[in-house]
Coordinates of C-alpha atoms in Angstrom, one line a residue:
M214 CA 0.3 -0.7 0.0
N215 CA 1.3 3.4 -1.1
I216 CA 1.3 7.0 0.4
R217 CA -1.8 8.1 -1.5
E218 CA -3.7 4.3 -0.1
K219 CA -3.2 5.1 3.5
L220 CA -3.9 8.4 3.2
E221 CA -6.9 7.7 0.7
A222 CA -7.9 4.7 3.7
W223 CA -7.4 7.5 7.0
E224 CA -10.1 9.4 5.3
H225 CA -12.4 6.3 5.0
Q226 CA -11.3 5.6 8.7
Y227 CA -11.9 9.9 10.2
L228 CA -14.1 11.9 7.7
C229 CA -17.5 12.1 7.7
E230 CA -20.5 9.9 6.5
Y231 CA -20.8 13.4 3.8
A232 CA -17.7 13.5 2.6
S233 CA -16.3 13.7 -0.6
F234 CA -13.8 10.5 -0.6
S235 CA -10.6 10.9 -2.6
D236 CA -10.8 7.5 -3.7
Q237 CA -14.6 7.9 -4.7
S238 CA -13.8 10.9 -7.2
K239 CA -15.7 11.0 -10.8
G240 CA -11.8 11.4 -11.7
R241 CA -11.1 13.5 -15.4
D242 CA -11.8 14.4 -18.6
K243 CA -8.5 12.5 -19.7
E244 CA -8.0 9.3 -17.2
E245 CA -3.6 9.5 -16.1
P246 CA -2.0 7.1 -13.7
M247 CA -2.6 7.7 -10.2
C248 CA -0.4 9.8 -7.5
D249 CA 1.7 8.0 -5.2
V250 CA 2.6 10.4 -3.1
R251 CA -0.5 12.3 -3.6
T252 CA -4.7 11.9 -3.3
I253 CA -6.5 13.1 -6.5
Y254 CA -7.6 15.8 -5.1
Q255 CA -4.8 17.1 -3.5
R256 CA -2.4 16.8 -7.0
D257 CA -5.4 19.6 -8.5
R258 CA -4.9 21.3 -5.3
D259 CA -1.3 21.5 -5.9
R260 CA -1.9 22.0 -10.3
I261 CA -3.7 25.7 -9.9
L262 CA -2.1 26.3 -7.2
H263 CA 0.7 26.8 -9.5
S264 CA -0.8 28.3 -12.4
K265 CA 0.2 31.6 -13.6
S266 CA -3.4 32.4 -13.7
F267 CA -3.2 31.8 -10.0
R268 CA -0.4 34.4 -9.2
R269 CA -1.9 37.2 -11.9
L270 CA -4.4 37.0 -8.5
K271 CA -1.8 38.9 -6.9
D272 CA -1.9 42.3 -9.4
K273 CA -6.0 42.1 -10.0
T274 CA -7.4 44.8 -8.1
Q275 CA -10.0 43.3 -5.1
V276 CA -12.9 46.2 -4.5
F277 CA -10.1 49.3 -3.7
L278 CA -9.4 50.1 -7.7
A279 CA -5.1 51.3 -6.9
P280 CA -4.9 51.9 -3.5
E281 CA -3.0 53.9 -1.8
G282 CA -0.9 51.3 1.2
D283 CA 0.4 48.0 1.0
H284 CA -2.6 46.4 2.8
Y285 CA -5.3 46.1 1.2
R286 CA -6.7 43.3 -0.2
T287 CA -5.9 41.9 -4.3
R288 CA -7.5 38.9 -5.2
L289 CA -5.1 36.8 -4.6
T290 CA -5.6 37.6 -0.8
H291 CA -9.0 37.6 -1.3
T292 CA -8.6 33.6 -2.4
L293 CA -6.4 33.0 0.2
E294 CA -8.6 34.1 3.2
V295 CA -11.8 32.1 1.0
S296 CA -9.8 29.5 1.9
Q297 CA -8.3 30.3 5.0
T298 CA -12.1 30.4 5.6
A299 CA -13.2 26.7 4.3
R300 CA -10.6 24.9 5.2
T301 CA -11.2 25.7 8.2
I302 CA -15.1 24.6 8.5
A303 CA -14.1 21.6 6.9
R304 CA -12.1 20.2 8.2
A305 CA -14.1 21.0 11.6
L306 CA -17.4 19.1 10.4
R307 CA -15.1 15.6 9.1
L308 CA -15.4 16.6 5.2
N309 CA -12.5 16.5 2.9
E310 CA -10.2 19.0 3.3
E311 CA -7.6 18.5 -0.1
L312 CA -10.7 19.5 -2.0
T313 CA -12.0 22.2 -0.2
E314 CA -9.1 23.7 -0.4
A315 CA -9.2 22.5 -4.2
I316 CA -12.1 24.9 -4.8
A317 CA -11.2 27.6 -3.4
L318 CA -8.2 28.2 -4.5
G319 CA -9.4 27.5 -8.3
H320 CA -13.3 29.5 -7.7
D321 CA -11.2 33.3 -9.4
L322 CA -9.3 32.1 -11.3
G323 CA -11.4 33.6 -14.3
H324 CA -11.7 37.4 -12.9
T325 CA -11.3 40.4 -14.5
P326 CA -8.6 42.8 -13.9
F327 CA -10.1 45.5 -11.5
G328 CA -12.1 43.0 -10.2
H329 CA -15.7 42.6 -10.4
A330 CA -16.5 46.6 -12.7
G331 CA -14.5 44.2 -15.4
E332 CA -16.5 41.7 -15.8
R333 CA -19.4 44.2 -15.9
A334 CA -17.6 45.8 -19.0
L335 CA -16.2 42.3 -20.8
N336 CA -20.7 41.4 -19.7
E337 CA -21.5 45.0 -22.1
V338 CA -19.4 44.9 -24.7
C339 CA -19.6 39.9 -25.7
S340 CA -22.4 39.5 -27.2
K341 CA -22.3 35.5 -25.1
G342 CA -22.4 37.8 -21.9
F343 CA -19.7 37.2 -19.7
K344 CA -19.6 35.6 -16.2
H345 CA -15.8 35.1 -14.3
N346 CA -17.3 31.0 -12.3
E347 CA -17.5 30.4 -16.3
Q348 CA -14.7 33.0 -17.2
S349 CA -13.0 30.0 -14.0
I350 CA -13.8 27.6 -16.1
R351 CA -12.5 27.8 -19.2
V352 CA -9.1 29.3 -17.8
V353 CA -8.6 25.1 -15.7
E354 CA -10.2 23.1 -19.1
K355 CA -8.8 25.1 -21.7
L356 CA -6.4 27.8 -21.5
E357 CA -4.1 26.7 -18.8
Q358 CA -1.0 24.4 -19.9
K359 CA -1.0 26.5 -23.5
G360 CA -4.9 25.5 -24.6
K361 CA -4.5 21.8 -22.5
G362 CA -5.7 22.7 -19.4
L363 CA -5.2 21.5 -15.8
N364 CA -7.6 18.2 -16.2
L365 CA -9.0 19.8 -13.2
T366 CA -11.5 16.3 -11.2
K367 CA -15.1 17.0 -12.1
E368 CA -16.0 17.4 -8.5
V369 CA -12.7 20.8 -8.4
R370 CA -14.8 21.9 -10.8
D371 CA -18.8 21.9 -10.1
G372 CA -17.4 23.3 -7.1
I373 CA -16.1 26.4 -8.9
L374 CA -18.6 26.9 -11.3
N375 CA -20.8 27.2 -9.2
H376 CA -18.8 29.6 -5.4
K377 CA -21.2 32.0 -7.0
T378 CA -25.1 32.7 -5.0
T379 CA -27.3 31.3 -8.1
G380 CA -25.3 28.1 -7.3
S381 CA -25.5 24.7 -7.0
P382 CA -22.7 23.1 -5.7
S383 CA -23.2 18.9 -6.1
T384 CA -20.5 18.7 -2.7
L385 CA -20.5 19.9 0.9
E386 CA -17.7 20.6 0.6
G387 CA -18.6 23.1 -2.6
K388 CA -20.8 24.5 -0.3
I389 CA -18.1 25.4 2.3
V390 CA -16.2 27.6 -0.3
Q391 CA -19.9 29.3 -0.9
I392 CA -20.1 30.4 2.6
S393 CA -16.7 31.0 2.9
D394 CA -16.4 33.2 -0.1
K395 CA -19.3 35.7 1.4
I396 CA -18.1 35.4 4.7
A397 CA -14.7 36.6 3.9
Y398 CA -15.0 38.9 1.4
I399 CA -17.9 40.6 3.8
N400 CA -15.4 40.6 6.5
H401 CA -12.6 42.0 4.5
D402 CA -14.2 44.5 2.4
I403 CA -15.2 46.2 5.7
D404 CA -12.1 46.3 6.8
D405 CA -10.4 48.0 3.7
A406 CA -13.2 50.5 4.0
I407 CA -12.2 51.5 7.5
R408 CA -8.6 51.9 6.8
G409 CA -10.0 53.2 4.0
G410 CA -11.4 56.0 5.9
I411 CA -15.3 55.8 3.8
L412 CA -16.4 54.7 7.3
A413 CA -16.0 53.7 11.3
E414 CA -17.5 51.0 12.9
S415 CA -19.6 53.1 15.0
D416 CA -21.2 53.3 11.3
L417 CA -22.3 49.7 11.0
P418 CA -26.0 48.6 11.5
K419 CA -25.7 48.2 14.7
E420 CA -28.7 45.4 14.2
C421 CA -25.6 43.2 12.6
T422 CA -22.9 44.3 14.9
K423 CA -25.0 42.9 17.7
L424 CA -25.1 39.9 16.4
L425 CA -21.9 39.3 14.8
G426 CA -19.3 41.7 16.5
N427 CA -18.1 44.7 16.6
T428 CA -14.4 43.9 15.2
T429 CA -13.3 41.8 12.0
R430 CA -11.4 38.9 14.5
D431 CA -14.9 38.7 16.5
R432 CA -17.3 38.7 13.2
L433 CA -15.5 35.6 12.0
N434 CA -15.8 34.0 15.0
T435 CA -19.8 34.8 15.1
I436 CA -19.5 33.7 11.9
I437 CA -17.2 30.3 11.4
H438 CA -18.7 28.7 14.6
D439 CA -22.3 29.3 13.8
V440 CA -21.7 27.3 10.4
I441 CA -19.8 24.9 11.7
A442 CA -22.9 24.2 14.5
N443 CA -25.8 24.6 13.0
S444 CA -24.4 22.4 9.6
E445 CA -22.5 19.8 11.7
G446 CA -24.7 16.3 11.1
T447 CA -26.9 17.6 8.9
G448 CA -25.5 16.7 5.4
D449 CA -25.8 20.9 4.9
I450 CA -24.3 23.7 5.4
I451 CA -26.2 26.2 6.5
C452 CA -25.8 28.7 9.3
S453 CA -28.9 30.2 11.3
P454 CA -32.1 32.1 10.4
D455 CA -30.3 35.5 12.7
I456 CA -26.6 35.4 11.2
R457 CA -27.6 35.1 8.1
Q458 CA -30.2 37.4 7.9
A459 CA -27.1 39.7 9.9
M460 CA -24.9 38.7 6.9
T461 CA -27.1 40.2 4.9
G462 CA -28.2 43.7 5.5
L463 CA -24.5 44.3 6.1
R464 CA -23.6 42.8 2.2
S465 CA -26.6 45.7 1.8
F466 CA -24.6 48.2 3.9
L467 CA -22.1 47.7 2.4
F468 CA -23.4 47.6 -1.5
D469 CA -25.2 51.4 0.0
T470 CA -21.9 52.9 0.8
V471 CA -18.8 50.7 -0.2
Y472 CA -19.0 49.7 -3.6
T473 CA -20.6 53.1 -4.8
S474 CA -18.7 54.8 -2.7
P475 CA -16.3 57.7 -5.2
I476 CA -13.8 57.1 -2.8
A477 CA -13.0 53.3 -3.8
K478 CA -14.8 53.7 -7.5
G479 CA -13.8 56.5 -8.2
E480 CA -12.4 54.7 -10.9
E481 CA -14.3 52.9 -12.2
G482 CA -15.7 54.2 -15.6
K483 CA -13.0 54.7 -16.6
A484 CA -11.6 51.2 -15.9
Q485 CA -14.7 50.2 -17.6
R486 CA -14.2 52.2 -20.4
M487 CA -10.9 50.9 -21.2
L488 CA -11.9 47.3 -20.8
Q489 CA -14.4 48.0 -24.4
E490 CA -11.9 50.3 -25.9
L491 CA -9.5 46.9 -25.5
F492 CA -12.1 44.7 -26.2
Q493 CA -12.7 45.9 -29.7
Y494 CA -9.8 47.1 -30.2
Y495 CA -8.5 43.3 -30.1
I496 CA -12.0 42.5 -32.1
K497 CA -10.8 44.4 -35.1
Y498 CA -6.2 43.9 -34.5
P499 CA -6.5 40.2 -33.5
D500 CA -2.7 39.7 -35.3
T501 CA -2.0 41.6 -32.4
M502 CA -2.5 39.3 -29.5
P503 CA 0.0 37.0 -28.0
D504 CA -0.4 33.9 -31.2
E505 CA -2.0 31.9 -28.4
Y506 CA -5.0 34.1 -28.8
L507 CA -4.4 33.8 -32.3
S508 CA -4.1 29.5 -32.4
M509 CA -7.5 29.3 -31.0
I510 CA -9.4 32.0 -33.1
E511 CA -7.3 30.4 -36.7
Q512 CA -9.1 26.7 -34.6
G513 CA -12.3 27.7 -34.6
E514 CA -12.7 29.2 -30.9
D515 CA -15.7 32.6 -31.4
R516 CA -13.0 35.9 -32.0
E517 CA -15.8 37.6 -28.7
L518 CA -14.4 35.0 -26.5
V519 CA -11.0 34.6 -27.2
V520 CA -10.9 38.4 -27.0
C521 CA -12.9 38.1 -23.3
D522 CA -9.6 35.6 -23.0
Y523 CA -6.9 37.6 -23.3
I524 CA -8.3 40.3 -20.8
A525 CA -9.8 39.3 -18.7
G526 CA -6.1 37.1 -17.8
M527 CA -4.6 40.5 -18.0
T528 CA -3.2 42.8 -14.6
D529 CA -4.5 45.5 -13.7
H530 CA -1.0 47.0 -14.8
Y531 CA -0.5 45.0 -18.6
A532 CA -3.5 46.2 -18.7
V533 CA -2.9 50.1 -18.2
V534 CA 0.6 48.8 -21.0
K535 CA -1.4 47.4 -23.2
F536 CA -4.2 50.3 -24.3
Q537 CA -1.6 53.2 -23.7
E538 CA 0.3 50.8 -26.8
A539 CA -2.8 50.7 -28.0
Y540 CA -3.8 54.3 -28.3
E541 CA -1.7 56.5 -27.3
P542 CA 0.7 57.7 -30.3
M543 CA 4.3 56.7 -29.6
G544 CA 7.3 58.4 -30.3
W545 CA 9.5 57.9 -33.5
K546 CA 12.4 56.0 -32.8

């Protein structure tokens, strides 16, 4: 019995009956030899962690566009916070922590530069629409490894695709990531907004903080404990009605105060117009994109989708540079 097989046997001894067992995975689209050390979900996690799209998350906006300071969240730090919260819940509930981590690390791989502003910009100009969760699937199935994709398991891809509120993950591990995403962004967006001077802790709705707590640490502790207590042994991932209502109240408060604030969103219109201009430029001049994208079009891929692939993969800074190259006159050399 090799190490992987011992780990698979350990899962059956320790994990609860509702867990997704590694040796019962629905597998990959392309069969490949099993690793003798890592379980199938551990390999998925490692493939995501070592991917180019994961590394690019460090230079993509979470909420604040071009913040002046080193301590604001990026798309990468958001992903890591989601992963940590999700792993804590999964371990407490004796669910598959490796599957949970893989889904969490991959859930935002398809996100655009400039956060949801970039997502809305591409959704408006692409006739087929654009959703970051669907783009994350394109990244892991088609775009990574020069068109080969990462060949992830069906369970990981299902969790990535369904992590949004409207999604319906097929595993409890996917449901953990779904709720952990909300737990993370509600709390760290408040933290960033306070740091940015948009609001003070005392501005938060009292009916929410009375239940959840008056610091980020207290709120995270309250919500995570509530999810664990209400989910254990149920075959579902849920929180109590009061805590759910308080979280919803904080989310609504953020939309009313932070997500529309000129401080956080003052440059958002510029960013959206820039990405839309880039979209039109590459539709007209596809040969100015890198060869890997041009070859996709030549092989029959829809031009609009490929242009979205290229733009969505950009970091904030790279998008600005490409816009300058496309539209700003260059000096004669």
